[in-house]
Structure formats: C-alpha cells, structure tokens
PDB file of C-alpha atoms in Angstrom:
ATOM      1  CA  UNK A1262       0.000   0.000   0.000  1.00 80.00           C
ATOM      2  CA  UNK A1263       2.526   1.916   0.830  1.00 82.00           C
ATOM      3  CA  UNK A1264       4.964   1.985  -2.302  1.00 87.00           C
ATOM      4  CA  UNK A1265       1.193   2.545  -4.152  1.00 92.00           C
ATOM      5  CA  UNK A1266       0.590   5.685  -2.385  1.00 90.00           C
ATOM      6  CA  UNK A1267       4.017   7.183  -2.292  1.00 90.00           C
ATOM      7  CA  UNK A1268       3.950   8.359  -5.940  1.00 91.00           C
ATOM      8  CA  UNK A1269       0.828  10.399  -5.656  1.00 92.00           C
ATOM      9  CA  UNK A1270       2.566  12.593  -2.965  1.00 90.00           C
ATOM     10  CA  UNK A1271       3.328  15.187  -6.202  1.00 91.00           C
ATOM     11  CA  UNK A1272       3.465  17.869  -4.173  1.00 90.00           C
ATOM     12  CA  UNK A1273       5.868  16.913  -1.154  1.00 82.00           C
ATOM     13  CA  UNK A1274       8.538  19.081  -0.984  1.00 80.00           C
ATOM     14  CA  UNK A1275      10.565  16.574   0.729  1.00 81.00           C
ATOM     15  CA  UNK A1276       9.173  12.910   0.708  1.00 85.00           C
ATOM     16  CA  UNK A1277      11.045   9.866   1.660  1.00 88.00           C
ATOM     17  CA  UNK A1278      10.537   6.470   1.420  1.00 90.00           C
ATOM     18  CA  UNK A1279      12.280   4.226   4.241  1.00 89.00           C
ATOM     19  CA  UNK A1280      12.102   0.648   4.727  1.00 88.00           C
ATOM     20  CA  UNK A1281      12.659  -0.956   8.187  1.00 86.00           C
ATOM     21  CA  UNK A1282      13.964  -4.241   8.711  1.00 84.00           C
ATOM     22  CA  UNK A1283      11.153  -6.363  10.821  1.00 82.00           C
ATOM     23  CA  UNK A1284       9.221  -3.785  11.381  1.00 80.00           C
ATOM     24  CA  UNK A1285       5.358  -4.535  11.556  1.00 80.00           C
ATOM     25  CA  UNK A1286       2.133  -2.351  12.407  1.00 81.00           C
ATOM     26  CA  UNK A1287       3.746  -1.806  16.095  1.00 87.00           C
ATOM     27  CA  UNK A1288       7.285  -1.461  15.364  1.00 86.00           C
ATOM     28  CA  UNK A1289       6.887   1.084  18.244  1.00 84.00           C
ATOM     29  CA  UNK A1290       7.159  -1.589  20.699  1.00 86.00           C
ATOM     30  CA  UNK A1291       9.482  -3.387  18.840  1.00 88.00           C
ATOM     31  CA  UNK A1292      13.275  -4.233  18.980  1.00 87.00           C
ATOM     32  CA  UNK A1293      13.881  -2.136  15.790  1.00 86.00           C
ATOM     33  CA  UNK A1294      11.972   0.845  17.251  1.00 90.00           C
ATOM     34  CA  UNK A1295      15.161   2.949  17.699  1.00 92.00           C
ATOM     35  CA  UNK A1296      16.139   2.980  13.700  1.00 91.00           C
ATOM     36  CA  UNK A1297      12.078   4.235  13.356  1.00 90.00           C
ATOM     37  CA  UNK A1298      12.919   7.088  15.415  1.00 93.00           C
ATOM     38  CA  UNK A1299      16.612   7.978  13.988  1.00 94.00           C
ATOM     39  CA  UNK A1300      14.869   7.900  10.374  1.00 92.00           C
ATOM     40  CA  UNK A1301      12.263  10.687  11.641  1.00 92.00           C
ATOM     41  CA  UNK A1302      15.224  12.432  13.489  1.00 95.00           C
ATOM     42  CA  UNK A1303      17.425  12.511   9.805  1.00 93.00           C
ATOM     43  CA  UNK A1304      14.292  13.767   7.971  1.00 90.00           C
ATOM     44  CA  UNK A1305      13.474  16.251  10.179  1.00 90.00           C
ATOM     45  CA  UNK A1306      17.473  17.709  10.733  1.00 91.00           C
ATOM     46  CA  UNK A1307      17.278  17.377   6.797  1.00 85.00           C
ATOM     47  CA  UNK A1308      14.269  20.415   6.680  1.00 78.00           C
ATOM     48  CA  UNK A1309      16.338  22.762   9.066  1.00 72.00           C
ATOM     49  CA  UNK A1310      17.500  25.281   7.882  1.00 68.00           C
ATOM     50  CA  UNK A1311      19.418  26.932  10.949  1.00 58.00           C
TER      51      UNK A1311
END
C-alpha cells in the first residue's frame, strides 16, 4: 500500500521512502523501534535550515 501511495505525494517538498527491517504495524514496541525514530530524526534535521 505503501509503495502505491508514495507516488501520488506530487506535491511533497521533501518525501522519503524508508524501509525498516522487521518492522510490523507496532514497530513502536518493537526491537527495531530505535532505527524508526533515527529515520524521523534525519528527515526532520534534513528540513532545518538553521
């Protein structure tokens, strides 16, 4: 669903794609939760513009 939808984001400035390793619907709660939240860290540092 996901690799459907992300195309039609046209006007994104910034979009990104990332794929986790073994991550599922609650990948919160999950070993892997930590690379979910340095992917949203590294997008967001990426729109800074200090």
């Amino acid at each position: 669903m996901a690799q459907t939808l992300f195309p039609l984001l046209v006007n994104s400035p910034g979009k990104r794609y990332v794929q986790l390793a073994e991550g599922k619907h609650s990948i919160l709660m999950e070993k892997n939760r930590l690379k979910l939240f340095e992917a949203v860290q590294a997008f967001f540092d990426e729109g800074r513009k200090d």
